[in-house]
PDB file of C-alpha atoms in Angstrom:
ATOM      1  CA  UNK A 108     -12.528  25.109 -23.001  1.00 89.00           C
ATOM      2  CA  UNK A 109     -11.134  22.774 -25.487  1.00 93.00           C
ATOM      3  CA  UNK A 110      -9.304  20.977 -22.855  1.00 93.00           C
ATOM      4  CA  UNK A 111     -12.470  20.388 -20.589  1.00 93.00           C
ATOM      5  CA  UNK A 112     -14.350  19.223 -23.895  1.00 96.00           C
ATOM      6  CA  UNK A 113     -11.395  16.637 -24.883  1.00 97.00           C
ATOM      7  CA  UNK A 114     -11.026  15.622 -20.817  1.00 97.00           C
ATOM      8  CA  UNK A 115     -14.439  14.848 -20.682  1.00 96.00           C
ATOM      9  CA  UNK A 116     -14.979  13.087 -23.984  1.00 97.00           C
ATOM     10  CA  UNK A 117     -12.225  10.672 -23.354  1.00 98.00           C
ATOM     11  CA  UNK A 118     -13.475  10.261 -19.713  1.00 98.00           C
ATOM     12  CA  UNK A 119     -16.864   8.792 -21.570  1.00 97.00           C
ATOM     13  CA  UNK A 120     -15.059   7.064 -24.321  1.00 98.00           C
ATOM     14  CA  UNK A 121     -13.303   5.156 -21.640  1.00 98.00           C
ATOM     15  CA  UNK A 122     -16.026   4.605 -19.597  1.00 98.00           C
ATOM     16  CA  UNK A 123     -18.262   3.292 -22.704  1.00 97.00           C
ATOM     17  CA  UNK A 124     -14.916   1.227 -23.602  1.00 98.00           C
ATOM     18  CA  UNK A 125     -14.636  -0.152 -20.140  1.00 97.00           C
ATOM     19  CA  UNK A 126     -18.334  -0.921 -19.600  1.00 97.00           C
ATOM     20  CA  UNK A 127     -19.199  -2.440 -22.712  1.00 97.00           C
ATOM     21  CA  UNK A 128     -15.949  -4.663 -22.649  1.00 96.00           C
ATOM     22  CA  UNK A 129     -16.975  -6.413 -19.130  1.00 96.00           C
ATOM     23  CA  UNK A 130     -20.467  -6.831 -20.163  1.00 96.00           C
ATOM     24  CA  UNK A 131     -18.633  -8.975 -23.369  1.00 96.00           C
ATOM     25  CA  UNK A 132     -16.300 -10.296 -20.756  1.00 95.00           C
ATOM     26  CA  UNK A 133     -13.631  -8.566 -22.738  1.00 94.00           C
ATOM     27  CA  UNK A 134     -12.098  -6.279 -20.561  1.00 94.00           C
ATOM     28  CA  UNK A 135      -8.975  -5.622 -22.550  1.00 95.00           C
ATOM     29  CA  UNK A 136     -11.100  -2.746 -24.775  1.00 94.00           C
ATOM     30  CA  UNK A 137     -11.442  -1.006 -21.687  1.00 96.00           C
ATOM     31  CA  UNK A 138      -7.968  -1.315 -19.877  1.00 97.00           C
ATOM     32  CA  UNK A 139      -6.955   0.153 -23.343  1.00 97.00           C
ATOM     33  CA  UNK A 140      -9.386   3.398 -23.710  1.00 98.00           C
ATOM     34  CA  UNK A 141      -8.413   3.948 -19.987  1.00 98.00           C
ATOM     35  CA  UNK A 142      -4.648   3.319 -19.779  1.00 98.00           C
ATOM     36  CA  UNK A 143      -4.972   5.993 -23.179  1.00 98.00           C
ATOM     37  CA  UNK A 144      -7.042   8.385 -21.677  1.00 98.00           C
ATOM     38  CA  UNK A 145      -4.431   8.577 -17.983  1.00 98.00           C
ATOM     39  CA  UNK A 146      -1.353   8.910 -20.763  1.00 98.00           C
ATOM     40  CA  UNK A 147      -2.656  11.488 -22.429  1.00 98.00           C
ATOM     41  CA  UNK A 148      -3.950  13.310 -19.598  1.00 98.00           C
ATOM     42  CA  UNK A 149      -0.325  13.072 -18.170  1.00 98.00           C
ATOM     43  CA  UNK A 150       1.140  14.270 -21.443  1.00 97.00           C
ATOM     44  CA  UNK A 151      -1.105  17.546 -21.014  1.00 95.00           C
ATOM     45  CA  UNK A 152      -0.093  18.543 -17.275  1.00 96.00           C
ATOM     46  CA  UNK A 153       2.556  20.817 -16.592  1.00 95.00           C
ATOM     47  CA  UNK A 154       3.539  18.687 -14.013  1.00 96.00           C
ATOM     48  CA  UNK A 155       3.035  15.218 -14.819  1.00 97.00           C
ATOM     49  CA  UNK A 156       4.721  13.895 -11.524  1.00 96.00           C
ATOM     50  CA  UNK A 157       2.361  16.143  -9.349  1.00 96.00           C
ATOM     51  CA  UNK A 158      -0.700  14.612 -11.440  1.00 97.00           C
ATOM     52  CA  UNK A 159       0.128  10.922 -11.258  1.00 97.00           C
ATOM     53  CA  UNK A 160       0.382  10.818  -7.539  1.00 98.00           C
ATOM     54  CA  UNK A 161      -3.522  12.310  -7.714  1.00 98.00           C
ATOM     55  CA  UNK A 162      -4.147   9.355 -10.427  1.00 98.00           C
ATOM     56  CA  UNK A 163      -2.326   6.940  -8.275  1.00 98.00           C
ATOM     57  CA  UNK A 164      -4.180   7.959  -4.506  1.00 97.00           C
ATOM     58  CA  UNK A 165      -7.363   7.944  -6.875  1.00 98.00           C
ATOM     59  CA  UNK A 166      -6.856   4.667  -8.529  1.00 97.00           C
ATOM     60  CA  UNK A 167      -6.474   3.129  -4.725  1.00 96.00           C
ATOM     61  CA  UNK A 168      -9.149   4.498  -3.212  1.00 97.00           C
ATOM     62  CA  UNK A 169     -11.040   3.267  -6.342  1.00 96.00           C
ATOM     63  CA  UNK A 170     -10.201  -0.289  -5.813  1.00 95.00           C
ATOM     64  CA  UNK A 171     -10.950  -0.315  -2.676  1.00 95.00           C
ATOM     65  CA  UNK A 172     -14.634   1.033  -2.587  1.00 96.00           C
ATOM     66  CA  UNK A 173     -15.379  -1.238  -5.686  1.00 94.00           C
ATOM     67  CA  UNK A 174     -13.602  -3.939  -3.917  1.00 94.00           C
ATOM     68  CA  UNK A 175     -15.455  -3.663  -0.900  1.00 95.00           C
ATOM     69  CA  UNK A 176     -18.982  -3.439  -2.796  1.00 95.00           C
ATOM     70  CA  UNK A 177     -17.856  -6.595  -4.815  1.00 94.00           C
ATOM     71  CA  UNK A 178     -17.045  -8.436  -1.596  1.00 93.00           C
ATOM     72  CA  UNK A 179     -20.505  -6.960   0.436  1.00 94.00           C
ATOM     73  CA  UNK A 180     -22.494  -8.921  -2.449  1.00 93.00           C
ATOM     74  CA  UNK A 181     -23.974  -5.595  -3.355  1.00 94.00           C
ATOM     75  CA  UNK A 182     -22.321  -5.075  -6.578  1.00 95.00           C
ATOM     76  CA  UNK A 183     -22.015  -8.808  -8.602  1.00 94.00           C
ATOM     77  CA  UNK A 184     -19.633  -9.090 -11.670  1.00 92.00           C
ATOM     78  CA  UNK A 185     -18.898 -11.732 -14.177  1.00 90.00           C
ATOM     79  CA  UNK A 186     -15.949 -14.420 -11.649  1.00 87.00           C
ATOM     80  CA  UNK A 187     -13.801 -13.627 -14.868  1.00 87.00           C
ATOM     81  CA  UNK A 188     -13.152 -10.209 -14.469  1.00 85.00           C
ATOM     82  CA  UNK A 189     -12.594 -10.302 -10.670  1.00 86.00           C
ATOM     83  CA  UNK A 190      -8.866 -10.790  -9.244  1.00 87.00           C
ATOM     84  CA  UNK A 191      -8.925 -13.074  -6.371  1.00 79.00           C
ATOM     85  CA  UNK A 192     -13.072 -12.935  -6.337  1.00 79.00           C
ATOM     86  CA  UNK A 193     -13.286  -9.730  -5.113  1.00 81.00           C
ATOM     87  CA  UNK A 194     -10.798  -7.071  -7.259  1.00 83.00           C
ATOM     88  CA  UNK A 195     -12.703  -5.637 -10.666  1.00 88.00           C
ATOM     89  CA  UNK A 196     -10.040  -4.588 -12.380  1.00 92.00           C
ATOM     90  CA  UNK A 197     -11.690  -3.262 -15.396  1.00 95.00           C
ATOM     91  CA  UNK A 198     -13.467  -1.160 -12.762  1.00 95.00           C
ATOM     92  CA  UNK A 199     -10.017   0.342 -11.275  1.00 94.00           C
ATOM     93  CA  UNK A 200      -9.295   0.919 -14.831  1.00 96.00           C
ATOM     94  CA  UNK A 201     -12.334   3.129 -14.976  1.00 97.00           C
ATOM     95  CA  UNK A 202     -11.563   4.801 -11.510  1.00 97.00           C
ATOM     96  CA  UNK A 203      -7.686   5.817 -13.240  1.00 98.00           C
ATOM     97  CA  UNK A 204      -9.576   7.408 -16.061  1.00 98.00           C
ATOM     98  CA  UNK A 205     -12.131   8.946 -14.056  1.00 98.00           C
ATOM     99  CA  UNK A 206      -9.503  10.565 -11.626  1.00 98.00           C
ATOM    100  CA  UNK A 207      -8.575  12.309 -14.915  1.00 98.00           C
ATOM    101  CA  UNK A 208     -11.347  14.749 -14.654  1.00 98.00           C
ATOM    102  CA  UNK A 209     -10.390  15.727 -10.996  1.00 98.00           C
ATOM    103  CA  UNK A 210      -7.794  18.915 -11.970  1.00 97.00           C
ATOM    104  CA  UNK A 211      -9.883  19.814 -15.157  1.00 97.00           C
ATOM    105  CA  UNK A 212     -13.342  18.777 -16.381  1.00 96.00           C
ATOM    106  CA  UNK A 213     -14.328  19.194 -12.460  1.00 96.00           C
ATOM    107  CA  UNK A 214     -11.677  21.791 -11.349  1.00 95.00           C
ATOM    108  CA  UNK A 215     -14.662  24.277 -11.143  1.00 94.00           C
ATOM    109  CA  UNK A 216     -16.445  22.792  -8.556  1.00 95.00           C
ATOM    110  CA  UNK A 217     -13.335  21.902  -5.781  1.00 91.00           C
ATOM    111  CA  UNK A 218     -14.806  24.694  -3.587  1.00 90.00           C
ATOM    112  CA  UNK A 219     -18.464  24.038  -3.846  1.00 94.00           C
ATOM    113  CA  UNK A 220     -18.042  20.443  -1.270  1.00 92.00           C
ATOM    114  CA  UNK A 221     -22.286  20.122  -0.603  1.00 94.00           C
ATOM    115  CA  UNK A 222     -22.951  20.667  -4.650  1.00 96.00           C
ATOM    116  CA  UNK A 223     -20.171  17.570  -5.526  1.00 96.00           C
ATOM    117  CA  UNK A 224     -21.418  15.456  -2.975  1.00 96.00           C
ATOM    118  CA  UNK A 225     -25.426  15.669  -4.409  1.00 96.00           C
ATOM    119  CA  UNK A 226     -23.972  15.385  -8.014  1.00 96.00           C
ATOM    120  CA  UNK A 227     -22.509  12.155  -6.764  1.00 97.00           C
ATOM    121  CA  UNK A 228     -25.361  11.226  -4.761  1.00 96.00           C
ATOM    122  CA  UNK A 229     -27.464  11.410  -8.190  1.00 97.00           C
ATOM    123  CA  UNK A 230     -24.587  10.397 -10.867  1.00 96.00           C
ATOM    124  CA  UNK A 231     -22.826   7.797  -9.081  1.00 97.00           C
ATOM    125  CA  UNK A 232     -25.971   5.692  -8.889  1.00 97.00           C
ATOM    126  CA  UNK A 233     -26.801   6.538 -12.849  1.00 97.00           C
ATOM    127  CA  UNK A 234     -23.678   5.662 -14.135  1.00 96.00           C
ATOM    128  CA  UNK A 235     -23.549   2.165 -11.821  1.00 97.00           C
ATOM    129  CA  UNK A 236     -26.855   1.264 -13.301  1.00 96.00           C
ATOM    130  CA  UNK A 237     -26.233   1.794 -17.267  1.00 96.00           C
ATOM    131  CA  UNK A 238     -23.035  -0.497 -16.092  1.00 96.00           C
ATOM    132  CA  UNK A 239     -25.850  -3.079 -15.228  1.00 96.00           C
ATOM    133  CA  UNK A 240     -28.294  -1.990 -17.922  1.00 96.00           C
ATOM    134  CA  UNK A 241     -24.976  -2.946 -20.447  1.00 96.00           C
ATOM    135  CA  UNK A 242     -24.354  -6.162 -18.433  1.00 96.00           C
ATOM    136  CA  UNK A 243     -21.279  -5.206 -17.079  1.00 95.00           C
ATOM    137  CA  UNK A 244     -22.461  -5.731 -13.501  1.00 95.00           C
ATOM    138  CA  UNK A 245     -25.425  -6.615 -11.835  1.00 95.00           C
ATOM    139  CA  UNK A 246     -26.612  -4.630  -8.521  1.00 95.00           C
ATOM    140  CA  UNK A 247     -28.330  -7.133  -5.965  1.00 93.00           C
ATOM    141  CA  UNK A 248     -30.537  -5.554  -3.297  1.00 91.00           C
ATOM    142  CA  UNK A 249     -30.926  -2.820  -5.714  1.00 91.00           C
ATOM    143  CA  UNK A 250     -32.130  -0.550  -3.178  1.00 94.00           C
ATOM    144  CA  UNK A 251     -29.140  -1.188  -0.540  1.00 95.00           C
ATOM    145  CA  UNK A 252     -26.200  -0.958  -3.452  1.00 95.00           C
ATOM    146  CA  UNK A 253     -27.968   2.010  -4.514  1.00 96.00           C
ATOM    147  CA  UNK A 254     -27.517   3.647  -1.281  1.00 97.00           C
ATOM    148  CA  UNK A 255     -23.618   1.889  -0.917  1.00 97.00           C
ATOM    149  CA  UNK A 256     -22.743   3.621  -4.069  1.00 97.00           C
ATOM    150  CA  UNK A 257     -24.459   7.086  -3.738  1.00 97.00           C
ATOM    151  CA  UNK A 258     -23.089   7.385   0.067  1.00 97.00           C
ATOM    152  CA  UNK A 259     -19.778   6.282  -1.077  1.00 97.00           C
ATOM    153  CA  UNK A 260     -19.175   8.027  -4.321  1.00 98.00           C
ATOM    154  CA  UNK A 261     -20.839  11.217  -1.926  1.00 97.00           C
ATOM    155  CA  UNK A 262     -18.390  10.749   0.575  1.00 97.00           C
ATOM    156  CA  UNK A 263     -15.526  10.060  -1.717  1.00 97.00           C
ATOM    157  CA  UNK A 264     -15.352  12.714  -4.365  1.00 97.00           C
ATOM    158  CA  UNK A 265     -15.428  15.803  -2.202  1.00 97.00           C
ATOM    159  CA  UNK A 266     -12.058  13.999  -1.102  1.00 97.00           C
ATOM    160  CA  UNK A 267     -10.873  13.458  -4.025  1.00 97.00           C
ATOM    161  CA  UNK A 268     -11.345  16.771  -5.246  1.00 97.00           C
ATOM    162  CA  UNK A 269      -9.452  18.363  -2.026  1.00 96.00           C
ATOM    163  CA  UNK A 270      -6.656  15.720  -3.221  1.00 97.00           C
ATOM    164  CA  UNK A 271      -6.549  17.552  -6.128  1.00 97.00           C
ATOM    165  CA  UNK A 272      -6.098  20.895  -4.630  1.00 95.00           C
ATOM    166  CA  UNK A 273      -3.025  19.540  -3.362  1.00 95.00           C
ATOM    167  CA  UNK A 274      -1.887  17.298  -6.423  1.00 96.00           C
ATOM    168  CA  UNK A 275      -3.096  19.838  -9.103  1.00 97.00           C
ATOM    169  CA  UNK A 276      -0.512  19.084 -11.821  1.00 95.00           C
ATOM    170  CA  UNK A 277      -2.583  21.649 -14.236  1.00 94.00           C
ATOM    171  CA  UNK A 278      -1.719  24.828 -11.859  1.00 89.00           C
ATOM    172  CA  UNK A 279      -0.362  27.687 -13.819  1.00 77.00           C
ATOM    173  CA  UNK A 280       1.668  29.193 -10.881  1.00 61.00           C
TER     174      UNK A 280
END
């Protein structure tokens, strides 16, 4: 249990960090609380190795659905904290600490596909608008990046969490 706590508050510590430091267009707060929360998370698994490819495949898929939302015009962010217009870093950053909770805080529901992909359908669009509430991004055509993000992150985790079947570096056996 103490493990799940600690997973999970460092999850939000980064994502405060990370949020927070775009919306002050000071991103570096947030590369730090994530890039912290991925090396301790590694420094926990009993098989680092196994983990980091799940971190890594997580990470990518990460940049590209936030790339792609950045480049549809759905999802706007400060020119500053985009690479080459389109790639949020600070928001891959976020997506690395995130894919920390895969193999523990969200271990329990790998198996149950339909209930991850309604709590994404509901939590993916919360969390994206406190990012904008914070001024870390602003959703245009709030209705249409609403539905981007909840079909996305609905789509997305169920996959993620299979990935982490495969890539569990917290397996016992």
């Amino acid at each position: 249990m103490q493990r799940l706590l600690t997973n999970l508050a460092l999850y939000q510590l980064a994502w405060l960090a990370c949020v927070t430091g775009a919306a002050a267009r000071q991103p570096g707060w947030g590369y730090a609380a994530a890039s912290a929360t991925v090396l301790w998370h590694l420094w926990q698994a009993a098989r680092p190795a196994k983990e980091m490819v799940l971190l890594a495949t997580a990470t990518i898929v990460g940049a590209a659905f936030e790339t792609g939302l950045v480049g549809s015009g759905w999802v706007r962010m400060a020119p500053e904290l985009l690479v080459a217009g389109f790639f949020p870093l600070w928001m891959v950053a976020l997506w690395a600490a995130f894919a920390t909770t895969l193999n523990v805080a969200l271990r329990p529901l790998r198996s149950r596909v339909g209930l991850v992909a309604v709590l994404a359908l509901v939590g993916a669009p919360l969390a994206y608008a406190g990012g904008a509430r914070l001024g870390a991004l602003e959703l245009h055509d709030a209705p249409l990046a609403t539905l981007a993000v909840a079909g996305g992150w609905a789509l997305l985790l169920p996959l993620l969490l299979r990935a982490a079947q495969r890539f569990d570096g917290f397996a016992t056996a």
